[in-house]
Amino acid sequence: PHTYNPVGTITGCSAIARTLGIRYNGRRNDLTDNGKPRACFIDAVKSVARVGTNYGAADSFLCTRAQYVQQELGVDACPEDYSPIIRGSRCASASKVLGLTYDNVRNGNDYPSLAAVCFVSQPRTKFSWTSVNSNHFGRAAWICEWDKPTTTSPTASPSASPITKNPTAAPVETRPRQKRPAATVTTAATTTTTTTALRKGPLFVRQDRGLDLCPAGFQPIRNTKECAEASAALGLDHDDWYDGDDEPGEVKVCFVTNVDENQVLDNLVFPSTTRINSAHWDAAAWICKQSQYYVNQPGSGTCPGRTTRIADEKRCREATNALGVRYNKRRDGRDGTGSAHCILKKDGEYQSGSVNNDQGADDSIICRYP
């Protein structure tokens, strides 16, 4: 069957036969190289399980559930008991098992109205490659992962063909995985909580989708425990199974997935759940916690209210690290006039912090609460 692999090892065949209550007879194993793949099967004449290459149309293969499968072309869904793969590292592993070429350069969210999943483009052609993206159209096939724990239930296939994908694959253990519950719908872009805060106001907020920066007075959450706490406070479902670093070089933060253009959750193909990862694309919204730092409006040269100026490199580095942006020491200096500040500047495609007095109209200063 499509979602099963034949077993080609003696140990695996013996174990499966024992599980199914079928007698295994190792003395009848025939490993003669006759051009056919080795497989575990039930001998139709002797009614015993054995490993060999001399099976016929009347014999039945013993199979195990495949960890990864390739869906039919153009079907934007996974087979029953399988889930889409949305992590780059998992897509790479699945591609290796299935003999496909993974290309992480093609990862992204190029068609935001669709879900970003692992898929193979133009299967069985020289232009075929896999990636995690939302631009899967008619000539793409999803790559899916078995959504069950490691306790497998082998199945006998009475009409299995000798020509089966991965005929020599041994039983593969899969990571235990839970079904994802539906997330609570929240339409507010910023949600308050009753949790005791460091100062007046909410302790946790949800940023608008697609903004890789927290609101003023808040900072990213960088560990799973705090992400789970913030998720519970905001009424969001947290799933640490998806924690990882699938976009190396991007900051790893807590965020909620699958937020639509109106900031509504659970309105796209997949549920909206939180995790700690670096793969936060256009449809993700950062979850942020109350911070001792405040990023002022661009162009404003003073720190508001009770906040104070940061003027030394050490404290500016601490602030940028907490805010999830990198520090660019090469921008340090006294290139303008007046007092130096910890400044947040556009640095190519991203933002970076430095200590200088050359604040421009688009630059923000980072201030500190006492």
Short mmCIF file of C-alpha atoms in Angstrom, two decimals:
data_model
loop_
_atom_site.label_atom_id
_atom_site.label_comp_id
_atom_site.label_asym_id
_atom_site.label_seq_id
_atom_site.Cartn_x
_atom_site.Cartn_y
_atom_site.Cartn_z
CA PRO A 1 0.00 0.00 0.00
CA HIS A 2 1.01 3.61 -0.58
CA THR A 3 1.77 4.39 3.06
CA TYR A 4 3.64 1.16 3.86
CA ASN A 5 7.15 -0.11 3.15
CA PRO A 6 8.18 -3.76 2.75
CA VAL A 7 10.68 -5.17 5.24
CA GLY A 8 13.94 -6.54 3.90
CA THR A 9 15.83 -7.56 7.05
CA ILE A 10 15.79 -10.95 8.79
CA THR A 11 15.47 -9.39 12.25
CA GLY A 12 12.60 -7.16 11.14
CA CYS A 13 10.78 -10.03 9.45
CA SER A 14 11.05 -12.22 12.55
CA ALA A 15 9.75 -9.45 14.82
CA ILE A 16 6.80 -8.59 12.59
CA ALA A 17 5.79 -12.22 12.16
CA ARG A 18 5.85 -12.70 15.93
CA THR A 19 3.70 -9.58 16.43
CA LEU A 20 1.14 -10.81 13.90
CA GLY A 21 1.10 -14.36 15.28
CA ILE A 22 2.60 -15.80 12.11
CA ARG A 23 5.22 -18.54 12.27
CA TYR A 24 8.63 -17.42 11.03
CA ASN A 25 10.89 -20.03 9.45
CA GLY A 26 14.41 -18.72 8.98
CA ARG A 27 15.56 -21.98 7.41
CA ARG A 28 13.42 -21.18 4.37
CA ASN A 29 15.10 -17.79 3.79
CA ASP A 30 16.43 -17.56 0.24
CA LEU A 31 18.71 -14.58 -0.36
CA THR A 32 19.63 -15.55 -3.92
CA ASP A 33 20.32 -12.48 -6.08
CA ASN A 34 17.79 -12.86 -8.89
CA GLY A 35 17.34 -9.18 -9.67
CA LYS A 36 14.33 -8.71 -7.38
CA PRO A 37 14.56 -6.77 -4.08
CA ARG A 38 14.76 -8.78 -0.86
CA ALA A 39 11.50 -8.77 1.12
CA CYS A 40 9.74 -10.37 4.07
CA PHE A 41 6.68 -12.32 2.88
CA ILE A 42 4.26 -15.10 3.78
CA ASP A 43 4.84 -18.18 1.70
CA ALA A 44 1.47 -19.06 0.15
CA VAL A 45 2.35 -22.78 0.07
CA LYS A 46 3.85 -23.27 3.56
CA SER A 47 2.01 -20.38 5.29
CA VAL A 48 5.19 -19.26 7.06
CA ALA A 49 7.01 -15.93 7.03
CA ARG A 50 10.48 -15.74 5.57
CA VAL A 51 12.89 -13.39 3.82
CA GLY A 52 13.80 -13.92 0.21
CA THR A 53 13.71 -12.86 -3.40
CA ASN A 54 11.80 -15.90 -4.70
CA TYR A 55 8.29 -14.63 -3.98
CA GLY A 56 5.43 -14.91 -6.43
CA ALA A 57 2.07 -13.29 -7.12
CA ALA A 58 0.32 -15.55 -4.58
CA ASP A 59 2.66 -14.60 -1.71
CA SER A 60 1.93 -11.70 0.69
CA PHE A 61 4.41 -9.03 1.78
CA LEU A 62 4.71 -8.07 5.45
CA CYS A 63 5.03 -4.31 5.67
CA THR A 64 5.55 -1.52 8.19
CA ARG A 65 4.07 1.96 8.11
CA ALA A 66 6.30 4.39 6.19
CA GLN A 67 7.63 7.30 8.21
CA TYR A 68 7.49 9.63 5.21
CA VAL A 69 5.34 9.45 2.09
CA GLN A 70 4.95 11.44 -1.10
CA GLN A 71 1.35 12.45 -1.75
CA GLU A 72 -0.26 12.31 -5.20
CA LEU A 73 0.50 15.16 -7.58
CA GLY A 74 -1.59 18.32 -7.03
CA VAL A 75 -3.33 17.08 -3.83
CA ASP A 76 -2.96 19.74 -1.11
CA ALA A 77 -3.51 17.33 1.77
CA CYS A 78 -1.82 14.37 3.44
CA PRO A 79 -3.06 10.76 3.58
CA GLU A 80 -4.94 9.67 6.69
CA ASP A 81 -2.71 9.49 9.80
CA TYR A 82 -0.09 11.69 8.13
CA SER A 83 0.67 15.38 8.68
CA PRO A 84 2.34 18.06 6.55
CA ILE A 85 5.99 18.85 7.27
CA ILE A 86 6.64 22.53 7.94
CA ARG A 87 10.17 22.42 9.38
CA GLY A 88 13.14 22.71 7.06
CA SER A 89 15.25 20.18 8.98
CA ARG A 90 12.42 17.63 8.93
CA CYS A 91 11.87 18.23 5.19
CA ALA A 92 15.58 17.56 4.62
CA SER A 93 15.36 14.27 6.56
CA ALA A 94 12.25 13.15 4.69
CA SER A 95 13.83 14.03 1.35
CA LYS A 96 16.90 11.92 2.16
CA VAL A 97 14.76 8.91 3.10
CA LEU A 98 12.69 9.22 -0.09
CA GLY A 99 15.72 9.77 -2.30
CA LEU A 100 14.80 13.36 -3.17
CA THR A 101 16.98 16.48 -3.38
CA TYR A 102 16.29 19.12 -0.70
CA ASP A 103 17.01 22.76 -1.60
CA ASN A 104 16.73 25.07 1.43
CA VAL A 105 17.40 28.14 -0.75
CA ARG A 106 13.87 27.72 -2.12
CA ASN A 107 12.26 27.82 1.37
CA GLY A 108 9.92 30.72 2.02
CA ASN A 109 6.31 31.85 1.90
CA ASP A 110 5.97 33.05 -1.69
CA TYR A 111 2.20 32.52 -1.88
CA PRO A 112 0.89 33.51 1.60
CA SER A 113 -2.72 32.44 0.96
CA LEU A 114 -1.50 28.81 0.92
CA ALA A 115 0.23 26.86 3.67
CA ALA A 116 4.03 26.64 3.65
CA VAL A 117 4.76 22.90 3.63
CA CYS A 118 7.42 20.46 2.46
CA PHE A 119 6.77 19.37 -1.11
CA VAL A 120 8.54 18.00 -4.14
CA SER A 121 8.29 19.99 -7.35
CA GLN A 122 7.92 18.20 -10.69
CA PRO A 123 8.50 14.66 -9.34
CA ARG A 124 10.53 12.21 -11.41
CA THR A 125 12.04 14.90 -13.63
CA LYS A 126 15.53 16.38 -13.74
CA PHE A 127 14.04 19.63 -12.37
CA SER A 128 12.75 17.93 -9.22
CA TRP A 129 13.62 19.34 -5.76
CA THR A 130 12.02 19.67 -2.33
CA SER A 131 11.57 22.73 -0.12
CA VAL A 132 9.27 24.25 2.50
CA ASN A 133 7.22 26.93 0.76
CA SER A 134 3.65 27.92 -0.06
CA ASN A 135 4.12 27.98 -3.84
CA HIS A 136 3.03 24.38 -4.37
CA PHE A 137 0.82 24.26 -7.43
CA GLY A 138 -0.46 21.58 -9.80
CA ARG A 139 2.93 20.00 -10.52
CA ALA A 140 3.93 19.60 -6.87
CA ALA A 141 3.40 16.74 -4.41
CA TRP A 142 3.34 17.18 -0.62
CA ILE A 143 5.82 15.25 1.52
CA CYS A 144 4.04 14.01 4.66
CA GLU A 145 5.10 12.44 7.96
CA TRP A 146 3.41 9.66 9.89
CA ASP A 147 1.42 11.17 12.74
CA LYS A 148 1.59 8.15 15.06
CA PRO A 149 3.86 7.07 17.97
CA THR A 150 6.66 4.53 17.59
CA THR A 151 4.46 1.50 18.43
CA THR A 152 3.77 0.24 14.91
CA SER A 153 1.10 -2.21 13.83
CA PRO A 154 2.51 -4.18 10.87
CA THR A 155 0.10 -5.08 8.13
CA ALA A 156 0.06 -8.02 5.75
CA SER A 157 -0.66 -7.05 2.17
CA PRO A 158 -2.11 -10.06 0.32
CA SER A 159 -1.86 -8.49 -3.10
CA ALA A 160 1.40 -6.55 -2.69
CA SER A 161 3.46 -6.25 -5.81
CA PRO A 162 7.13 -7.26 -5.77
CA ILE A 163 7.92 -3.85 -7.23
CA THR A 164 7.41 -1.53 -4.26
CA LYS A 165 9.05 1.78 -3.35
CA ASN A 166 11.99 1.39 -0.94
CA PRO A 167 11.86 -2.45 -1.06
CA THR A 168 14.84 -2.86 1.28
CA ALA A 169 13.78 -0.34 3.87
CA ALA A 170 14.05 -1.55 7.46
CA PRO A 171 11.51 -0.60 10.15
CA VAL A 172 12.03 3.04 11.02
CA GLU A 173 11.33 4.49 14.45
CA THR A 174 9.46 7.78 14.41
CA ARG A 175 9.35 10.49 17.02
CA PRO A 176 6.20 10.37 19.19
CA ARG A 177 3.85 13.08 18.08
CA GLN A 178 0.55 14.36 19.39
CA LYS A 179 -2.44 15.49 17.40
CA ARG A 180 -2.62 19.27 17.28
CA PRO A 181 -5.72 20.66 19.03
CA ALA A 182 -7.58 23.54 17.44
CA ALA A 183 -6.38 26.92 18.68
CA THR A 184 -8.65 29.45 20.38
CA VAL A 185 -9.73 32.14 17.94
CA THR A 186 -8.46 35.61 18.86
CA THR A 187 -9.06 38.64 16.69
CA ALA A 188 -7.15 41.21 18.72
CA ALA A 189 -3.66 42.03 17.50
CA THR A 190 -2.64 42.86 21.08
CA THR A 191 -4.17 40.92 23.95
CA THR A 192 -3.93 41.86 27.63
CA THR A 193 -3.65 39.48 30.57
CA THR A 194 -4.22 39.56 34.30
CA THR A 195 -0.70 38.28 35.03
CA THR A 196 1.26 40.49 37.42
CA ALA A 197 3.54 42.69 35.32
CA LEU A 198 6.79 44.50 36.03
CA ARG A 199 4.96 47.78 35.46
CA LYS A 200 1.42 48.78 34.57
CA GLY A 201 0.01 47.19 31.46
CA PRO A 202 0.02 43.69 29.91
CA LEU A 203 2.87 41.29 30.57
CA PHE A 204 2.50 39.57 27.18
CA VAL A 205 1.29 40.81 23.78
CA ARG A 206 0.93 39.44 20.28
CA GLN A 207 2.54 41.57 17.59
CA ASP A 208 0.93 42.03 14.16
CA ARG A 209 1.88 39.35 11.66
CA GLY A 210 4.98 39.75 9.52
CA LEU A 211 6.71 42.27 11.82
CA ASP A 212 10.03 40.88 13.07
CA LEU A 213 10.18 43.24 16.03
CA CYS A 214 8.25 43.62 19.26
CA PRO A 215 6.10 46.67 20.11
CA ALA A 216 7.72 49.45 22.13
CA GLY A 217 8.24 48.37 25.74
CA PHE A 218 8.31 44.65 24.88
CA GLN A 219 10.95 42.12 23.86
CA PRO A 220 10.97 38.69 22.19
CA ILE A 221 10.58 35.48 24.19
CA ARG A 222 13.55 33.18 23.65
CA ASN A 223 12.82 29.96 25.58
CA THR A 224 10.12 27.30 25.47
CA LYS A 225 9.00 27.67 29.11
CA GLU A 226 8.23 31.38 28.74
CA CYS A 227 6.67 30.78 25.33
CA ALA A 228 4.29 28.23 26.86
CA GLU A 229 3.49 30.61 29.73
CA ALA A 230 2.79 33.50 27.37
CA SER A 231 0.69 31.28 25.10
CA ALA A 232 -1.47 30.18 28.03
CA ALA A 233 -1.92 33.78 29.15
CA LEU A 234 -2.97 34.84 25.63
CA GLY A 235 -5.24 31.83 25.06
CA LEU A 236 -3.00 30.30 22.38
CA ASP A 237 -2.06 26.64 21.86
CA HIS A 238 1.64 25.94 22.34
CA ASP A 239 3.32 23.03 20.53
CA ASP A 240 7.01 22.64 21.38
CA TRP A 241 7.29 19.73 18.90
CA TYR A 242 7.95 22.40 16.27
CA ASP A 243 10.73 24.12 18.25
CA GLY A 244 13.96 24.39 16.29
CA ASP A 245 16.32 26.51 14.22
CA ASP A 246 15.00 25.91 10.71
CA GLU A 247 16.21 29.25 9.32
CA PRO A 248 19.78 29.56 10.69
CA GLY A 249 20.84 33.17 10.93
CA GLU A 250 17.37 34.40 11.88
CA VAL A 251 16.63 35.04 15.54
CA LYS A 252 14.86 32.22 17.41
CA VAL A 253 11.75 33.64 19.08
CA CYS A 254 8.31 32.65 20.29
CA PHE A 255 5.63 33.23 17.66
CA VAL A 256 2.20 32.05 16.59
CA THR A 257 1.75 30.59 13.12
CA ASN A 258 -0.91 30.97 10.44
CA VAL A 259 -2.19 34.47 11.15
CA ASP A 260 -4.23 35.88 8.28
CA GLU A 261 -4.00 39.39 6.81
CA ASN A 262 -6.66 40.65 9.25
CA GLN A 263 -4.69 39.30 12.27
CA VAL A 264 -7.23 36.50 12.74
CA LEU A 265 -6.08 33.09 13.97
CA ASP A 266 -7.21 29.69 12.66
CA ASN A 267 -8.45 31.22 9.42
CA LEU A 268 -5.84 29.65 7.13
CA VAL A 269 -5.24 26.02 6.12
CA PHE A 270 -3.56 24.91 9.38
CA PRO A 271 -4.18 25.71 13.07
CA SER A 272 -2.49 28.68 14.71
CA THR A 273 0.00 27.36 17.29
CA THR A 274 3.03 28.81 19.05
CA ARG A 275 6.61 27.56 19.11
CA ILE A 276 10.23 28.72 19.47
CA ASN A 277 11.90 28.74 16.07
CA SER A 278 13.83 30.90 13.62
CA ALA A 279 11.45 30.09 10.74
CA HIS A 280 9.00 32.94 11.30
CA TRP A 281 7.72 34.04 7.90
CA ASP A 282 5.05 36.45 6.68
CA ALA A 283 2.10 34.67 8.31
CA ALA A 284 3.74 34.51 11.76
CA ALA A 285 3.23 36.93 14.64
CA TRP A 286 5.79 37.33 17.41
CA ILE A 287 4.74 36.76 21.02
CA CYS A 288 6.47 39.34 23.21
CA LYS A 289 6.92 39.97 26.91
CA GLN A 290 7.19 43.16 28.92
CA SER A 291 10.73 44.53 28.69
CA GLN A 292 13.02 46.84 30.60
CA TYR A 293 13.83 48.40 27.23
CA TYR A 294 11.78 50.80 25.14
CA VAL A 295 12.29 51.47 21.42
CA ASN A 296 11.18 55.04 20.75
CA GLN A 297 9.50 56.29 17.59
CA PRO A 298 11.82 56.83 14.60
CA GLY A 299 13.39 60.29 14.57
CA SER A 300 12.66 61.05 18.22
CA GLY A 301 15.91 61.99 19.97
CA THR A 302 14.78 61.73 23.59
CA CYS A 303 13.67 58.93 25.91
CA PRO A 304 10.04 59.29 27.01
CA GLY A 305 8.59 59.21 30.53
CA ARG A 306 10.68 57.42 33.14
CA THR A 307 12.96 55.75 30.60
CA THR A 308 16.62 56.75 30.44
CA ARG A 309 19.26 57.00 27.76
CA ILE A 310 21.72 54.15 27.06
CA ALA A 311 25.11 55.54 26.14
CA ASP A 312 27.68 52.72 26.56
CA GLU A 313 28.40 49.72 24.38
CA LYS A 314 27.92 47.05 27.08
CA ARG A 315 24.38 48.12 27.96
CA CYS A 316 23.50 48.67 24.32
CA ARG A 317 24.63 45.13 23.52
CA GLU A 318 22.48 43.79 26.37
CA ALA A 319 19.51 45.75 25.04
CA THR A 320 19.86 44.62 21.42
CA ASN A 321 20.31 41.00 22.50
CA ALA A 322 17.12 41.19 24.58
CA LEU A 323 15.25 42.80 21.69
CA GLY A 324 16.38 40.13 19.22
CA VAL A 325 18.50 42.34 16.95
CA ARG A 326 22.23 42.11 16.31
CA TYR A 327 24.82 44.63 17.47
CA ASN A 328 27.01 46.25 14.79
CA LYS A 329 30.18 47.57 16.45
CA ARG A 330 31.38 49.04 13.16
CA ARG A 331 28.64 51.67 13.44
CA ASP A 332 29.85 52.85 16.87
CA GLY A 333 31.27 56.36 16.92
CA ARG A 334 30.54 60.07 17.22
CA ASP A 335 29.57 60.83 13.64
CA GLY A 336 27.00 63.50 14.41
CA THR A 337 26.39 66.14 17.06
CA GLY A 338 25.01 66.00 20.58
CA SER A 339 24.78 63.06 22.98
CA ALA A 340 25.33 59.48 21.83
CA HIS A 341 22.51 56.97 22.18
CA CYS A 342 21.98 53.28 21.68
CA ILE A 343 20.50 53.57 18.19
CA LEU A 344 18.51 51.07 16.13
CA LYS A 345 19.35 51.53 12.46
CA LYS A 346 18.42 49.84 9.22
CA ASP A 347 21.36 47.60 8.35
CA GLY A 348 20.75 46.22 4.87
CA GLU A 349 17.69 43.99 5.03
CA TYR A 350 17.65 43.93 8.84
CA GLN A 351 18.11 46.28 11.80
CA SER A 352 21.12 46.52 14.09
CA GLY A 353 22.10 48.46 17.19
CA SER A 354 25.11 50.67 17.83
CA VAL A 355 26.18 53.59 20.04
CA ASN A 356 26.43 56.81 18.07
CA ASN A 357 25.01 60.31 17.79
CA ASP A 358 24.22 60.12 14.07
CA GLN A 359 20.49 59.37 14.44
CA GLY A 360 18.56 59.84 11.20
CA ALA A 361 14.86 60.38 10.60
CA ASP A 362 14.25 56.63 10.26
CA ASP A 363 16.38 55.59 13.25
CA SER A 364 15.05 54.82 16.73
CA ILE A 365 16.85 55.12 20.04
CA ILE A 366 16.64 52.32 22.59
CA CYS A 367 15.81 53.50 26.09
CA ARG A 368 15.82 51.72 29.43
CA TYR A 369 13.28 51.59 32.24
CA PRO A 370 14.79 52.22 35.72
#
